[in-house]
mmCIF file of C-alpha atoms in Angstrom:
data_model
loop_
_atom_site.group_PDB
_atom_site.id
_atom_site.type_symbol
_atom_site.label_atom_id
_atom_site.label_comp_id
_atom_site.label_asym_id
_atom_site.label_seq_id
_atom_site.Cartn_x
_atom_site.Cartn_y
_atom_site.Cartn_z
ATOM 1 C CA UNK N 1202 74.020 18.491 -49.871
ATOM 2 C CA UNK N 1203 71.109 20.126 -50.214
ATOM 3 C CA UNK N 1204 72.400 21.321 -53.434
ATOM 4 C CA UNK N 1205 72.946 17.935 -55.169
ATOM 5 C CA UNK N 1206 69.516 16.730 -54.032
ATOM 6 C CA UNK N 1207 67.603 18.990 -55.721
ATOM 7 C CA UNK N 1208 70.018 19.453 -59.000
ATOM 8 C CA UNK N 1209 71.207 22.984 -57.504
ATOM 9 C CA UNK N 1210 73.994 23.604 -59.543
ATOM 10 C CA UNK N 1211 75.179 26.621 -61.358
ATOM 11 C CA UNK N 1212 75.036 26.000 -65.373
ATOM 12 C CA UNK N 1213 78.668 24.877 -65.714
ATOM 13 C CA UNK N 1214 78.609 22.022 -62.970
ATOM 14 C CA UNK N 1215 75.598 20.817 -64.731
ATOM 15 C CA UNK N 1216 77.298 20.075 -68.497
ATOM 16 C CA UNK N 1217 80.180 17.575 -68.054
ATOM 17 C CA UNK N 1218 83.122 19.130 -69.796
ATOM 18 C CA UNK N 1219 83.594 17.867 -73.408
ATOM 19 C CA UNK N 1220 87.005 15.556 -71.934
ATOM 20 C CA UNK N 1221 84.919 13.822 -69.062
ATOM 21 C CA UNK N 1222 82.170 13.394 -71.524
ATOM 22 C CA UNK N 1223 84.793 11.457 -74.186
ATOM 23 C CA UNK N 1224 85.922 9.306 -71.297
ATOM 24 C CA UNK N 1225 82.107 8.662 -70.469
ATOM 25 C CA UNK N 1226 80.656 7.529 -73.707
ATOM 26 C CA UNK N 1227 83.444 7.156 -76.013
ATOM 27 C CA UNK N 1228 84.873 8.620 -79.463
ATOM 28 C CA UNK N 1229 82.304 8.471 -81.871
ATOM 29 C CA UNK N 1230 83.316 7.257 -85.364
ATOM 30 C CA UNK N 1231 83.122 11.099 -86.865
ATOM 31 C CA UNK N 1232 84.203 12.731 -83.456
ATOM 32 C CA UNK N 1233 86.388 15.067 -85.296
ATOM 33 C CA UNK N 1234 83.726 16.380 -87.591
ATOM 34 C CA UNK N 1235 81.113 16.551 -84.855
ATOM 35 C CA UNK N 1236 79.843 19.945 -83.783
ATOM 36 C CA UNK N 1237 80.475 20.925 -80.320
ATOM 37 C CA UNK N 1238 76.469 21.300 -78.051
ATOM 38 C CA UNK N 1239 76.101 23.967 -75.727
ATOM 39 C CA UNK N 1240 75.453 27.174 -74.947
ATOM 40 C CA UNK N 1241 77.796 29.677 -76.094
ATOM 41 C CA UNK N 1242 79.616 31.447 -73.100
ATOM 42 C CA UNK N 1243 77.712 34.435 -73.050
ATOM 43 C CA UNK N 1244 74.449 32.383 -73.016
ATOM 44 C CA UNK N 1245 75.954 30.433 -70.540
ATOM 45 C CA UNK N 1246 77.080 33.402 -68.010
ATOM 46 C CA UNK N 1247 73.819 34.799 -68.567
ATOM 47 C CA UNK N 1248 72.049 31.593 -67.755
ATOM 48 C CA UNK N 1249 74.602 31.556 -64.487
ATOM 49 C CA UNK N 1250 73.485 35.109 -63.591
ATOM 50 C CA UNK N 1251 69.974 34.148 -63.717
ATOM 51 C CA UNK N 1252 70.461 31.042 -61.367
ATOM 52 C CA UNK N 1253 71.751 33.215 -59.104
ATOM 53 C CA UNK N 1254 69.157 35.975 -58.805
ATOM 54 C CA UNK N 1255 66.765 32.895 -58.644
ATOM 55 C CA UNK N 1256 68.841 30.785 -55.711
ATOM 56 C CA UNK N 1257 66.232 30.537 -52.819
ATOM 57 C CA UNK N 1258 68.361 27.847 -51.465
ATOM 58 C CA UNK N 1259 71.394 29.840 -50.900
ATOM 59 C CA UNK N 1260 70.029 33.001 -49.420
ATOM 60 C CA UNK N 1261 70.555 33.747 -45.801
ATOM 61 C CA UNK N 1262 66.998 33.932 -45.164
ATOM 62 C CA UNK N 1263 65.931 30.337 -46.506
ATOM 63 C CA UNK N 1264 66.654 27.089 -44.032
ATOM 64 C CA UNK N 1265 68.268 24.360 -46.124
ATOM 65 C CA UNK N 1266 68.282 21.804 -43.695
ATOM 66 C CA UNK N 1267 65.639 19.333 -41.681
ATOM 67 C CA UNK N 1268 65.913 20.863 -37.889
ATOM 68 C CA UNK N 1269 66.970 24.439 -38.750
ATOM 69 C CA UNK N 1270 63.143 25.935 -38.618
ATOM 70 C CA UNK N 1271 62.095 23.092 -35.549
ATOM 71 C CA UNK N 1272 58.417 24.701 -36.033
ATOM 72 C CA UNK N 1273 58.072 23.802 -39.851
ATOM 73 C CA UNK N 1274 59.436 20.514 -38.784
ATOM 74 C CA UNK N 1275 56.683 20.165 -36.600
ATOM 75 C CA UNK N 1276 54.178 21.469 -38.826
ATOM 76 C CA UNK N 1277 55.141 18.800 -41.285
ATOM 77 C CA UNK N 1278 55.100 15.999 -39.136
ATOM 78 C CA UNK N 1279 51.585 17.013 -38.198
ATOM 79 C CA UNK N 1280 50.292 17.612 -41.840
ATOM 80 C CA UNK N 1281 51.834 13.557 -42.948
ATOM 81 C CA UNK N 1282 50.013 12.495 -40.069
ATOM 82 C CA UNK N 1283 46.637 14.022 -40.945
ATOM 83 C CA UNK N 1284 47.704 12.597 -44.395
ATOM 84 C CA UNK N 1285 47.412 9.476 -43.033
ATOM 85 C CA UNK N 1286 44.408 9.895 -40.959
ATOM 86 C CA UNK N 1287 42.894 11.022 -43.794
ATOM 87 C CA UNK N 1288 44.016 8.541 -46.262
ATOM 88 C CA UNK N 1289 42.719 5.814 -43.678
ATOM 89 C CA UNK N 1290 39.005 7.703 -43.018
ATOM 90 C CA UNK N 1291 38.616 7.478 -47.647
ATOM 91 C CA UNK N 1292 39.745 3.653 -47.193
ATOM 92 C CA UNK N 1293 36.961 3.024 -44.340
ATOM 93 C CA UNK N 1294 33.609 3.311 -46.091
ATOM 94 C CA UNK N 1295 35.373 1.529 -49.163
ATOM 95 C CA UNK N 1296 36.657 -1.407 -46.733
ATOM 96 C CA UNK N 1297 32.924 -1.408 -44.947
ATOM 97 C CA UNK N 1298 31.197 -2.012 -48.576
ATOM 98 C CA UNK N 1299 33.751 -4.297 -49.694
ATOM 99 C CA UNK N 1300 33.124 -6.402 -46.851
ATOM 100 C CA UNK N 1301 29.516 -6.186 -46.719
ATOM 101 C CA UNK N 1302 28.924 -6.904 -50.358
ATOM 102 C CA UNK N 1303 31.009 -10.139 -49.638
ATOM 103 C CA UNK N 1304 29.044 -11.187 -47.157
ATOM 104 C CA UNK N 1305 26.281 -10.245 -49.781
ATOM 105 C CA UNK N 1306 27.765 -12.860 -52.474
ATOM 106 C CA UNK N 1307 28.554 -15.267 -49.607
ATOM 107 C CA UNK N 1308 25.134 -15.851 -48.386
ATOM 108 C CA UNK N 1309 23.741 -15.731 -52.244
ATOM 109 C CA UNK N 1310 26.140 -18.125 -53.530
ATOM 110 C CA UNK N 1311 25.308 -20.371 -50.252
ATOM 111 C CA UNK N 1312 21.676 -20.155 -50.779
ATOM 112 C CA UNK N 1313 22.566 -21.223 -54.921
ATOM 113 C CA UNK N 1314 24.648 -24.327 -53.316
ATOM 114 C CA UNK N 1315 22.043 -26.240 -51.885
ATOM 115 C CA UNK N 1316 20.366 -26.558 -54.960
ATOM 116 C CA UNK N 1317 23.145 -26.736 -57.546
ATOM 117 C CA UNK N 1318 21.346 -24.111 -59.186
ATOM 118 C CA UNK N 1319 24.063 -22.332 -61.857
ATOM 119 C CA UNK N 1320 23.865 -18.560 -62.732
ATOM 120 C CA UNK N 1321 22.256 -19.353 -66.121
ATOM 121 C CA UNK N 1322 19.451 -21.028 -64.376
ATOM 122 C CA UNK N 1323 19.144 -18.584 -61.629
ATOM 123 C CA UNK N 1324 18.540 -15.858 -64.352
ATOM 124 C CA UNK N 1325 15.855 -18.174 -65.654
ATOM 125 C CA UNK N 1326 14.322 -19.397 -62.736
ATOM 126 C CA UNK N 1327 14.593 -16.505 -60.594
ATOM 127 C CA UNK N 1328 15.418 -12.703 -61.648
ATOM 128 C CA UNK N 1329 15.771 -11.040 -58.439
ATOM 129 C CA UNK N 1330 18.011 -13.444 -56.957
ATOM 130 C CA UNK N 1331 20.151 -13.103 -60.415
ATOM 131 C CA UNK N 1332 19.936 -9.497 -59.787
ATOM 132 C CA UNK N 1333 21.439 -9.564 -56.311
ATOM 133 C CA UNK N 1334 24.270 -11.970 -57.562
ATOM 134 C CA UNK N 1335 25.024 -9.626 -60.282
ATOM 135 C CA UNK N 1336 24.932 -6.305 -58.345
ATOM 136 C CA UNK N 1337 27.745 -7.965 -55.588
ATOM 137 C CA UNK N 1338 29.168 -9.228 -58.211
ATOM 138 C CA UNK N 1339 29.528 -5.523 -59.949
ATOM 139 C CA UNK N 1340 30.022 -4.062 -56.692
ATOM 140 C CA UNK N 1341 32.763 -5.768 -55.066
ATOM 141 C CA UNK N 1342 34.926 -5.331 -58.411
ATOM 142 C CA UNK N 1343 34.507 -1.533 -58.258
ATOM 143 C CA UNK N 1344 35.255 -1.358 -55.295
ATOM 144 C CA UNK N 1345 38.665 -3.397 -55.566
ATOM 145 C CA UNK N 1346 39.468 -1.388 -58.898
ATOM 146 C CA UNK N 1347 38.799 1.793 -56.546
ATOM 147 C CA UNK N 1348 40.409 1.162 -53.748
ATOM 148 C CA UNK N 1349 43.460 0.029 -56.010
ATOM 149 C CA UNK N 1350 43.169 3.855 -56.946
ATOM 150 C CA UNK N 1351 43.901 5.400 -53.745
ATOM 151 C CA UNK N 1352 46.660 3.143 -52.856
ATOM 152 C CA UNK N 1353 45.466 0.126 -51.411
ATOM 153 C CA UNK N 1354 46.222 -3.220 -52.693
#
């Protein structure tokens, strides 16, 4: 099982044999006349010998499945936890200035209701106040384009 997950397969279980290939995608037009791809067998059995000296999966020593080595199971379930946990503390400050930069555009676009002042007239009439619309303005998209970086939608 563990085998076929991972693409653990000696070199000759890997290449579909020419027949099983035919039924798979056809006869080409020229099939006759087409050169055969592939390692030669000596390339082959040397790519096979190889593999083997290489197998981790297969030796005695390695654990090749979930519950054989109960302590690395734990030690995984920990360490995707803290994954989380850490994932979560990144998203916090992000969520915190998101929020407050909001309430920041909220209140400024509140305060430019009463008048029916527009933005062009704000920058006219009143710099700092255009400056503060602009900044949340700037803010809160950086923030959304960052926290759509780390995973959050």
């Amino acid at each position: 099982m563990m085998e076929e997950m991972y693409g653990l397969m000696n070199y000759h279980e890997q290449v579909p044999p020419p027949d099983s290939a035919r039924e798979n995608y056809g006869h080409h037009a020229f099939d006759d006349q087409s050169p055969e791809v592939g390692a030669p067998p000596d390339i082959s059995n040397l790519f096979d010998e190889i593999f083997r000296d290489n197998d981790f999966c297969r030796r005695s020593s390695a654990c090749s499945c979930l519950g054989d080595d109960p302590e690395l199971d734990e030690f995984m379930e920990t360490y995707c936890e803290m994954l989380g946990k850490y994932r979560s503390d990144l998203a916090r400050p992000f969520d915190e200035a998101t929020t407050f930069l909001n309430n920041m555009q909220t209140q400024l676009t509140n305060l430019c209701k009463g008048t029916s002042i527009t933005y062009h007239t704000v920058l006219i009439g009143n710099e700092a106040l255009a400056g503060y619309f602009y900044a949340a303005s700037f803010w809160i998209r950086q923030l959304q384009q960052t926290r759509r970086g780390i995973g959050k939608p």
